[in-house]
Amino acid sequence: MQMIKAMPWSARIGLLGVFIFLFSAVFADVLAPYGEREIVGDVWEPSSAKYLMGTDNLGRDLLSRMMYGAQTTIFISAAASVLSFSLGIFLSFLAAVMRGWTDQVLSRLNDLMMAIPTLIFALVVLAALPQELWILVLVMALIDSTRVFRLGRAVAVDIVVMDYVEAARLRGEGRMWIIFREILPNALSPLLAEFGLRFAFAVLFLSSLSFLGLGIQPPEADWGGMVKDNKDGIIFGVPAALIPGGAIAALAISVNLIVDWLLNRTSSLKGGRGDV
Amino acid sequence: MSNANTSPPAGPGPAGGFFSSNPLLALILQRILLGFVLLLAISALLFMGIEFLPGDFAQSYLGQSATPEAVANIRKELGLNAPVHERYLSWLGGVLQGDFGTSWANKASVSEQIGKRLGNTLFLAFWAAVVSVPLAIGLGMIAVHYRNRFIDRLINVVSLGAISLPEFFTGYLLILFFAVNWGVAVFPSTVFADMAFTDRLAAIVLPCATLVLVVLAHMMRMTRAAILNIMSSAYIETAELKGLDAFRIIAKHAAPNAIAPIINVVALNLAYLVVGVVVVEVIFVYPGMGQYLVDAVTIRDMPVVQACGLVFAAVYIILNMIADVLGILANPRLRHPK
Amino acid sequence: MSDKLLNVKNLRIEATVYPPGETPKDIVIVHGVSFTLEKGKVLGLIGESGAGKSTIGLASMAYGRGGCRITGGTAHFNGEDILASSKSRVRGLRGSKICYVAQSAAAAFNPAHRLGDQIVEATVLHGVSSRAEAMERADHLFDILGLPNPKEFGQRYPHQVSGGQLQRAMTAMALCSQPDLIVFDEPTTALDVTTQIDVLAAIKHAIEETGTAALYITHDLAVVAQVSDDIMVLRHGKTIEYGPVAQIIETPQEEYTRELVSVRSNIKSEAEDQSKPLLTIENIDAAYGNSLQVLFDVSFHLPKGQTLAVVGESGSGKSTTARVITGLLPQRSGRVTFDGRDLAPKLADRPREDLRDLQMIYQMADVAMNPRHTVRDIIGRPLSFYFGLRGREKEKRVIELLDQIEMGESFIDRYPAELSGGQKQRVCIARSLAADPKLIICDEPTSALDPLVAEDILKLLMSLQKETQVSYLFITHDIATVRAIADSIAVMYQGRLVRFGPKSQVLSPPFDDYTDLLLKSVPEMELGWLEKALSDRKMEAAGN
């Protein structure tokens, strides 16, 4: 509560947005008025009391599909972010602590991976691999972990040169102690902000892939796929495709508002000391 | 990637005397060489990666019902029987001569297609850059000038929103209003070979606007951060304590140091733009590289996927390389060695 | 009023601070400070960090750094209140009538422009003189300030010259417009002691030549005594004492000033028997990477229960020697013997017992403790790591150690950020004591502390030595500290040992050249010391 009070209004809006999306995703099964794949009306019916957001290109209730779509989109994005984070952080901290050839090999490999644009990388790999959910999550996580690695290493390298890490080394502490007890607690706030950013990015990225037909496969609902399903309606003036598109934007904006506040907070911590 | 400032300076190379007397040149050559090594590594990665992935392409090419003889025939036809490294070298040799092989799907020359479509994509990206770069730098400077005041905060919140908008949301929103409801723009954005220049421009207005919106916010925020970083340095305080006016401080003391980071920001975002083009082309049914790649990925037409992937990676790497080199050239410490 | 150049009355400065997780609040940094400065005179502002001295200096240019706001008082410069003047009027004064010399000239010069252009910029822009005249004056100033090859110097870029030269160039920049007042903000603090004396002499000479007045800000009373006419002692943003330099140095009125003035007392007399070595290093060569050799054939030894001071300037190799002893930088050749056994060169090859026996205290206590660990975690970790202590037993021992460093049990759950500078260093000492070591390497443990706090830390270290018979390898650049605590001394210069032996022997003649220069460069709390040191030097140079 204390923390929410200290938040600027923008961060509070972000928090509210994230909460609404999470709530509707978690309770989709209870809240959704119709089933995920249930055809309930005509194609592209406008919004009415019966169908709050109208119906989609096959006559399914858009609101229900939005809620189930929230489930898929948020769950897959979160899974990919958690995975990419764990991998990226661990490897980057290891590189920073070990230095020498471990660092060289990991960093150069990372440079190589980062030299390929993410979307192109994903498209090429997904073209060759079978279309399965776990592969999608893995590919997203792997690509994203390169960005986490870069930040994690930069943060960790700054911490590793601190005298308290040297003191732990001189004491004879093992690598895992140094990574998890000395570095991690001090890297947490920049990394927390980065996690938010990566999650927002994962939502956008997953949606883009689905939109291009390479992410989540129909008939399962997910926001990017729903844009693809309903895009042809635009020519007839049917805005159904804009609803999932808007939801993606709203979720990403909400997360970014919180991240922005987190980043400002950490930077004012750093900049707060001057010779006064 | 663009870490011109963090990487160690080049040691005395084989031609030690020459390089140690020209450390700047050595550094630039090192960057360019690194770019080519990266490109080579990526070409190998693209080729080998696809080779070693599970599944037989001849099989998936013909479908599950194909007879073993048919599969064997097609393998032979596609040249899949030769050892991997031989095929890589012959592929690479072809690529270097501008030959990307033939599409599995329609037996057409990949190079020919790319030749047509790359021009379209670069045309779109070029105009998006022409609009977004000056706009982003201008807005970034305005934000710095009014920092922490209302205008800065407004720009901050709006750009934060813009970063979060997926291309397809912006794109379809523009289509719905400008093309469908108001009828002031064209959709889909078809362009063809002997189209008049003005018609061509008219056709890309909406995709160009979408790209601009996508890349503008990023570039603006990074420009603002880069300039703020300079403005908080001690030599700006010195300039202020020398009684210089705001204009001179910015023009004479901040600008020369801000050039390198801003060039970096621009190049990074141009690289981003070239990739962002993929989704935008699909939205607007624009006949460029992105559309070509996505279509090929959907039907698993591997020669096309490899070729497009390589071309996109090459553009991306070259832009980053240019950013690095310009960054080095703009750095006074590197330009005037001890 | 008429001959007063600067008349500051009831200056009050506030700033907004942003404590993490709390709402921002305003604090007062300077509480109603007043002083006057006559034409051509020098006023020294002295105080520890946080005393507000830099803030006051900048306020006399009507400038507030990083969120500082001038909220009260007046500052009349040549009869005109610059705090009430318009922005453009203030801009016209800065760089022409009032100039500034920053602590870090390396950061304060713009890397993109030549030194000469930056030095004459304000002079030309304010219309004080033409560019050609300004350039001529700059060359003349380079000459006065003892810069090598004045004609060519202005063509260089800031990163192409040394720190001491940059500091002088900054002084030249301030003097170029022939201002009435210069604010010197710790101009020699970042320099080595043998460089400091030259820059100090150059500044003093230039002030005398040009007849400008100056505010000289520093934390070092001995330095300010050499250049000032008056001194103002500040603490926590308030004036403690203000008067002519002779009065402050010779007959200080306030207790705080007296403590500052009192020369560091000899805390420890030299041990008689220095024959039983605990640590011996023999013929150590060490290098970073494959090429950059930083230690050349260094040998010395440290007797049990005694203190060896390793003295040298930055780049002398004193900290590198410590890194070799701790195993962080394995030596290329040579031998380290500890308590009768050889120490493995690499840290990873040393048994835990060796690690325990050899502890370390750092210069910056801030970064020597993990900011996310409490005092309990920090002191407790060696106890569980080396001795397997847990629960009640561990807590009991932590409290014992806290008592030993004269801090109470109440500190046990605090984070480092909630401790003062001196307390932080004490906790670091407790952490090293927790390992029950035979040797503690102290890497400049007092040089980041304010003088009075530093004195207390030294006293604590010495009393702990008496209690536990622990030995100290004490790395420092401060001769006064060495005099106070050492039994034996090793003087290092450019990676080589130049002098080693018992304290009395090392500090008495005949000296080698470097030790002689070093000892003569250390400012003494004595009026006219600078002139004497310089004339000594000249005589020697003439003698050679």
mmCIF file with all atom_site columns, N, CA, C and O in Angstrom, chain B residues 117-125 187-191 200 203-204 207 277-278 280-292:
data_model
loop_
_atom_site.group_PDB
_atom_site.id
_atom_site.type_symbol
_atom_site.label_atom_id
_atom_site.label_alt_id
_atom_site.label_comp_id
_atom_site.label_asym_id
_atom_site.label_entity_id
_atom_site.label_seq_id
_atom_site.pdbx_PDB_ins_code
_atom_site.Cartn_x
_atom_site.Cartn_y
_atom_site.Cartn_z
_atom_site.occupancy
_atom_site.B_iso_or_equiv
_atom_site.pdbx_formal_charge
_atom_site.auth_seq_id
_atom_site.auth_comp_id
_atom_site.auth_asym_id
_atom_site.auth_atom_id
_atom_site.pdbx_PDB_model_num
ATOM 1   N N  . ARG B 1 117 ? 11.984 -7.259  -55.470 1.00 0.00 ? 117 ARG B N  1
ATOM 2   C CA . ARG B 1 117 ? 11.332 -6.939  -54.196 1.00 0.00 ? 117 ARG B CA 1
ATOM 3   C C  . ARG B 1 117 ? 12.222 -6.115  -53.266 1.00 0.00 ? 117 ARG B C  1
ATOM 4   O O  . ARG B 1 117 ? 11.729 -5.294  -52.511 1.00 0.00 ? 117 ARG B O  1
ATOM 5   N N  . LEU B 1 118 ? 13.531 -6.353  -53.319 1.00 0.00 ? 118 LEU B N  1
ATOM 6   C CA . LEU B 1 118 ? 14.429 -5.602  -52.432 1.00 0.00 ? 118 LEU B CA 1
ATOM 7   C C  . LEU B 1 118 ? 14.296 -4.109  -52.709 1.00 0.00 ? 118 LEU B C  1
ATOM 8   O O  . LEU B 1 118 ? 14.266 -3.283  -51.799 1.00 0.00 ? 118 LEU B O  1
ATOM 9   N N  . GLY B 1 119 ? 14.201 -3.776  -54.003 1.00 0.00 ? 119 GLY B N  1
ATOM 10  C CA . GLY B 1 119 ? 14.031 -2.373  -54.382 1.00 0.00 ? 119 GLY B CA 1
ATOM 11  C C  . GLY B 1 119 ? 12.784 -1.791  -53.738 1.00 0.00 ? 119 GLY B C  1
ATOM 12  O O  . GLY B 1 119 ? 12.823 -0.702  -53.163 1.00 0.00 ? 119 GLY B O  1
ATOM 13  N N  . ASN B 1 120 ? 11.682 -2.534  -53.800 1.00 0.00 ? 120 ASN B N  1
ATOM 14  C CA . ASN B 1 120 ? 10.435 -2.055  -53.197 1.00 0.00 ? 120 ASN B CA 1
ATOM 15  C C  . ASN B 1 120 ? 10.580 -1.831  -51.700 1.00 0.00 ? 120 ASN B C  1
ATOM 16  O O  . ASN B 1 120 ? 10.135 -0.824  -51.156 1.00 0.00 ? 120 ASN B O  1
ATOM 17  N N  . THR B 1 121 ? 11.197 -2.816  -51.036 1.00 0.00 ? 121 THR B N  1
ATOM 18  C CA . THR B 1 121 ? 11.351 -2.712  -49.577 1.00 0.00 ? 121 THR B CA 1
ATOM 19  C C  . THR B 1 121 ? 12.224 -1.518  -49.220 1.00 0.00 ? 121 THR B C  1
ATOM 20  O O  . THR B 1 121 ? 11.886 -0.748  -48.313 1.00 0.00 ? 121 THR B O  1
ATOM 21  N N  . LEU B 1 122 ? 13.351 -1.371  -49.932 1.00 0.00 ? 122 LEU B N  1
ATOM 22  C CA . LEU B 1 122 ? 14.245 -0.256  -49.612 1.00 0.00 ? 122 LEU B CA 1
ATOM 23  C C  . LEU B 1 122 ? 13.567 1.080   -49.906 1.00 0.00 ? 122 LEU B C  1
ATOM 24  O O  . LEU B 1 122 ? 13.769 2.059   -49.174 1.00 0.00 ? 122 LEU B O  1
ATOM 25  N N  . PHE B 1 123 ? 12.744 1.128   -50.934 1.00 0.00 ? 123 PHE B N  1
ATOM 26  C CA . PHE B 1 123 ? 11.989 2.342   -51.266 1.00 0.00 ? 123 PHE B CA 1
ATOM 27  C C  . PHE B 1 123 ? 11.108 2.737   -50.089 1.00 0.00 ? 123 PHE B C  1
ATOM 28  O O  . PHE B 1 123 ? 11.118 3.886   -49.626 1.00 0.00 ? 123 PHE B O  1
ATOM 29  N N  . LEU B 1 124 ? 10.392 1.754   -49.569 1.00 0.00 ? 124 LEU B N  1
ATOM 30  C CA . LEU B 1 124 ? 9.499  2.002   -48.426 1.00 0.00 ? 124 LEU B CA 1
ATOM 31  C C  . LEU B 1 124 ? 10.303 2.436   -47.191 1.00 0.00 ? 124 LEU B C  1
ATOM 32  O O  . LEU B 1 124 ? 9.992  3.435   -46.541 1.00 0.00 ? 124 LEU B O  1
ATOM 33  N N  . ALA B 1 125 ? 11.372 1.674   -46.904 1.00 0.00 ? 125 ALA B N  1
ATOM 34  C CA . ALA B 1 125 ? 12.181 1.978   -45.715 1.00 0.00 ? 125 ALA B CA 1
ATOM 35  C C  . ALA B 1 125 ? 12.841 3.348   -45.849 1.00 0.00 ? 125 ALA B C  1
ATOM 36  O O  . ALA B 1 125 ? 12.924 4.112   -44.880 1.00 0.00 ? 125 ALA B O  1
ATOM 37  N N  . PHE B 1 187 ? -5.572 1.289   -50.467 1.00 0.00 ? 187 PHE B N  1
ATOM 38  C CA . PHE B 1 187 ? -5.284 0.002   -49.867 1.00 0.00 ? 187 PHE B CA 1
ATOM 39  C C  . PHE B 1 187 ? -5.876 -1.054  -50.775 1.00 0.00 ? 187 PHE B C  1
ATOM 40  O O  . PHE B 1 187 ? -6.987 -0.879  -51.249 1.00 0.00 ? 187 PHE B O  1
ATOM 41  N N  . PRO B 1 188 ? -5.209 -2.167  -51.037 1.00 0.00 ? 188 PRO B N  1
ATOM 42  C CA . PRO B 1 188 ? -3.832 -2.479  -50.635 1.00 0.00 ? 188 PRO B CA 1
ATOM 43  C C  . PRO B 1 188 ? -2.789 -1.652  -51.405 1.00 0.00 ? 188 PRO B C  1
ATOM 44  O O  . PRO B 1 188 ? -3.091 -1.099  -52.435 1.00 0.00 ? 188 PRO B O  1
ATOM 45  N N  . SER B 1 189 ? -1.581 -1.628  -50.833 1.00 0.00 ? 189 SER B N  1
ATOM 46  C CA . SER B 1 189 ? -0.532 -0.784  -51.395 1.00 0.00 ? 189 SER B CA 1
ATOM 47  C C  . SER B 1 189 ? 0.219  -1.522  -52.501 1.00 0.00 ? 189 SER B C  1
ATOM 48  O O  . SER B 1 189 ? 1.386  -1.857  -52.329 1.00 0.00 ? 189 SER B O  1
ATOM 49  N N  . THR B 1 190 ? -0.436 -1.748  -53.596 1.00 0.00 ? 190 THR B N  1
ATOM 50  C CA . THR B 1 190 ? 0.217  -2.468  -54.686 1.00 0.00 ? 190 THR B CA 1
ATOM 51  C C  . THR B 1 190 ? 1.130  -1.518  -55.468 1.00 0.00 ? 190 THR B C  1
ATOM 52  O O  . THR B 1 190 ? 0.744  -0.390  -55.748 1.00 0.00 ? 190 THR B O  1
ATOM 53  N N  . VAL B 1 191 ? 2.331  -1.993  -55.748 1.00 0.00 ? 191 VAL B N  1
ATOM 54  C CA . VAL B 1 191 ? 3.191  -1.227  -56.652 1.00 0.00 ? 191 VAL B CA 1
ATOM 55  C C  . VAL B 1 191 ? 3.676  -2.184  -57.731 1.00 0.00 ? 191 VAL B C  1
ATOM 56  O O  . VAL B 1 191 ? 3.783  -3.382  -57.501 1.00 0.00 ? 191 VAL B O  1
ATOM 57  N N  . ARG B 1 200 ? 3.507  5.723   -57.074 1.00 0.00 ? 200 ARG B N  1
ATOM 58  C CA . ARG B 1 200 ? 4.254  4.862   -56.166 1.00 0.00 ? 200 ARG B CA 1
ATOM 59  C C  . ARG B 1 200 ? 4.264  5.468   -54.754 1.00 0.00 ? 200 ARG B C  1
ATOM 60  O O  . ARG B 1 200 ? 3.989  4.787   -53.761 1.00 0.00 ? 200 ARG B O  1
ATOM 61  N N  . ALA B 1 203 ? 0.979  5.242   -53.117 1.00 0.00 ? 203 ALA B N  1
ATOM 62  C CA . ALA B 1 203 ? 0.665  3.884   -52.675 1.00 0.00 ? 203 ALA B CA 1
ATOM 63  C C  . ALA B 1 203 ? 1.296  3.564   -51.331 1.00 0.00 ? 203 ALA B C  1
ATOM 64  O O  . ALA B 1 203 ? 0.750  2.778   -50.544 1.00 0.00 ? 203 ALA B O  1
ATOM 65  N N  . ILE B 1 204 ? 2.453  4.151   -51.051 1.00 0.00 ? 204 ILE B N  1
ATOM 66  C CA . ILE B 1 204 ? 3.140  3.769   -49.807 1.00 0.00 ? 204 ILE B CA 1
ATOM 67  C C  . ILE B 1 204 ? 2.848  4.719   -48.653 1.00 0.00 ? 204 ILE B C  1
ATOM 68  O O  . ILE B 1 204 ? 3.453  4.587   -47.578 1.00 0.00 ? 204 ILE B O  1
ATOM 69  N N  . PRO B 1 207 ? 1.585  2.504   -45.427 1.00 0.00 ? 207 PRO B N  1
ATOM 70  C CA . PRO B 1 207 ? 2.639  1.680   -44.807 1.00 0.00 ? 207 PRO B CA 1
ATOM 71  C C  . PRO B 1 207 ? 3.789  2.532   -44.273 1.00 0.00 ? 207 PRO B C  1
ATOM 72  O O  . PRO B 1 207 ? 4.362  2.230   -43.212 1.00 0.00 ? 207 PRO B O  1
ATOM 73  N N  . VAL B 1 277 ? 9.655  -3.804  -41.314 1.00 0.00 ? 277 VAL B N  1
ATOM 74  C CA . VAL B 1 277 ? 9.011  -3.776  -42.614 1.00 0.00 ? 277 VAL B CA 1
ATOM 75  C C  . VAL B 1 277 ? 8.287  -5.093  -42.916 1.00 0.00 ? 277 VAL B C  1
ATOM 76  O O  . VAL B 1 277 ? 7.294  -5.117  -43.615 1.00 0.00 ? 277 VAL B O  1
ATOM 77  N N  . VAL B 1 278 ? 8.756  -6.195  -42.333 1.00 0.00 ? 278 VAL B N  1
ATOM 78  C CA . VAL B 1 278 ? 8.167  -7.505  -42.636 1.00 0.00 ? 278 VAL B CA 1
ATOM 79  C C  . VAL B 1 278 ? 6.668  -7.506  -42.349 1.00 0.00 ? 278 VAL B C  1
ATOM 80  O O  . VAL B 1 278 ? 5.847  -7.817  -43.212 1.00 0.00 ? 278 VAL B O  1
ATOM 81  N N  . VAL B 1 280 ? 4.705  -4.963  -41.679 1.00 0.00 ? 280 VAL B N  1
ATOM 82  C CA . VAL B 1 280 ? 3.994  -3.895  -42.387 1.00 0.00 ? 280 VAL B CA 1
ATOM 83  C C  . VAL B 1 280 ? 3.671  -4.308  -43.821 1.00 0.00 ? 280 VAL B C  1
ATOM 84  O O  . VAL B 1 280 ? 2.575  -4.058  -44.328 1.00 0.00 ? 280 VAL B O  1
ATOM 85  N N  . GLU B 1 281 ? 4.610  -4.981  -44.461 1.00 0.00 ? 281 GLU B N  1
ATOM 86  C CA . GLU B 1 281 ? 4.350  -5.430  -45.836 1.00 0.00 ? 281 GLU B CA 1
ATOM 87  C C  . GLU B 1 281 ? 3.194  -6.407  -45.888 1.00 0.00 ? 281 GLU B C  1
ATOM 88  O O  . GLU B 1 281 ? 2.377  -6.376  -46.811 1.00 0.00 ? 281 GLU B O  1
ATOM 89  N N  . VAL B 1 282 ? 3.123  -7.285  -44.893 1.00 0.00 ? 282 VAL B N  1
ATOM 90  C CA . VAL B 1 282 ? 2.033  -8.262  -44.871 1.00 0.00 ? 282 VAL B CA 1
ATOM 91  C C  . VAL B 1 282 ? 0.700  -7.541  -44.669 1.00 0.00 ? 282 VAL B C  1
ATOM 92  O O  . VAL B 1 282 ? -0.294 -7.848  -45.332 1.00 0.00 ? 282 VAL B O  1
ATOM 93  N N  . ILE B 1 283 ? 0.679  -6.556  -43.758 1.00 0.00 ? 283 ILE B N  1
ATOM 94  C CA . ILE B 1 283 ? -0.565 -5.828  -43.504 1.00 0.00 ? 283 ILE B CA 1
ATOM 95  C C  . ILE B 1 283 ? -1.065 -5.159  -44.789 1.00 0.00 ? 283 ILE B C  1
ATOM 96  O O  . ILE B 1 283 ? -2.233 -5.242  -45.126 1.00 0.00 ? 283 ILE B O  1
ATOM 97  N N  . PHE B 1 284 ? -0.138 -4.505  -45.479 1.00 0.00 ? 284 PHE B N  1
ATOM 98  C CA . PHE B 1 284 ? -0.557 -3.692  -46.613 1.00 0.00 ? 284 PHE B CA 1
ATOM 99  C C  . PHE B 1 284 ? -0.459 -4.426  -47.948 1.00 0.00 ? 284 PHE B C  1
ATOM 100 O O  . PHE B 1 284 ? -0.587 -3.818  -49.006 1.00 0.00 ? 284 PHE B O  1
ATOM 101 N N  . VAL B 1 285 ? -0.163 -5.738  -47.873 1.00 0.00 ? 285 VAL B N  1
ATOM 102 C CA . VAL B 1 285 ? -0.016 -6.544  -49.083 1.00 0.00 ? 285 VAL B CA 1
ATOM 103 C C  . VAL B 1 285 ? 0.921  -5.837  -50.065 1.00 0.00 ? 285 VAL B C  1
ATOM 104 O O  . VAL B 1 285 ? 0.602  -5.613  -51.233 1.00 0.00 ? 285 VAL B O  1
ATOM 105 N N  . TYR B 1 286 ? 2.083  -5.457  -49.555 1.00 0.00 ? 286 TYR B N  1
ATOM 106 C CA . TYR B 1 286 ? 3.061  -4.704  -50.331 1.00 0.00 ? 286 TYR B CA 1
ATOM 107 C C  . TYR B 1 286 ? 4.100  -5.686  -50.876 1.00 0.00 ? 286 TYR B C  1
ATOM 108 O O  . TYR B 1 286 ? 4.660  -6.487  -50.104 1.00 0.00 ? 286 TYR B O  1
ATOM 109 N N  . PRO B 1 287 ? 4.375  -5.674  -52.161 1.00 0.00 ? 287 PRO B N  1
ATOM 110 C CA . PRO B 1 287 ? 5.246  -6.704  -52.743 1.00 0.00 ? 287 PRO B CA 1
ATOM 111 C C  . PRO B 1 287 ? 6.726  -6.478  -52.452 1.00 0.00 ? 287 PRO B C  1
ATOM 112 O O  . PRO B 1 287 ? 7.490  -6.095  -53.337 1.00 0.00 ? 287 PRO B O  1
ATOM 113 N N  . GLY B 1 288 ? 7.136  -6.688  -51.208 1.00 0.00 ? 288 GLY B N  1
ATOM 114 C CA . GLY B 1 288 ? 8.541  -6.492  -50.854 1.00 0.00 ? 288 GLY B CA 1
ATOM 115 C C  . GLY B 1 288 ? 9.154  -7.777  -50.332 1.00 0.00 ? 288 GLY B C  1
ATOM 116 O O  . GLY B 1 288 ? 8.561  -8.859  -50.421 1.00 0.00 ? 288 GLY B O  1
ATOM 117 N N  . MET B 1 289 ? 10.336 -7.657  -49.745 1.00 0.00 ? 289 MET B N  1
ATOM 118 C CA . MET B 1 289 ? 11.076 -8.806  -49.217 1.00 0.00 ? 289 MET B CA 1
ATOM 119 C C  . MET B 1 289 ? 10.343 -9.491  -48.077 1.00 0.00 ? 289 MET B C  1
ATOM 120 O O  . MET B 1 289 ? 10.405 -10.701 -47.914 1.00 0.00 ? 289 MET B O  1
ATOM 121 N N  . GLY B 1 290 ? 9.684  -8.691  -47.245 1.00 0.00 ? 290 GLY B N  1
ATOM 122 C CA . GLY B 1 290 ? 9.020  -9.244  -46.062 1.00 0.00 ? 290 GLY B CA 1
ATOM 123 C C  . GLY B 1 290 ? 7.900  -10.186 -46.452 1.00 0.00 ? 290 GLY B C  1
ATOM 124 O O  . GLY B 1 290 ? 7.820  -11.320 -45.964 1.00 0.00 ? 290 GLY B O  1
ATOM 125 N N  . GLN B 1 291 ? 7.080  -9.721  -47.360 1.00 0.00 ? 291 GLN B N  1
ATOM 126 C CA . GLN B 1 291 ? 5.975  -10.527 -47.879 1.00 0.00 ? 291 GLN B CA 1
ATOM 127 C C  . GLN B 1 291 ? 6.521  -11.839 -48.451 1.00 0.00 ? 291 GLN B C  1
ATOM 128 O O  . GLN B 1 291 ? 6.008  -12.918 -48.173 1.00 0.00 ? 291 GLN B O  1
ATOM 129 N N  . TYR B 1 292 ? 7.598  -11.712 -49.230 1.00 0.00 ? 292 TYR B N  1
ATOM 130 C CA . TYR B 1 292 ? 8.238  -12.863 -49.877 1.00 0.00 ? 292 TYR B CA 1
ATOM 131 C C  . TYR B 1 292 ? 8.700  -13.873 -48.833 1.00 0.00 ? 292 TYR B C  1
ATOM 132 O O  . TYR B 1 292 ? 8.440  -15.068 -48.932 1.00 0.00 ? 292 TYR B O  1
#
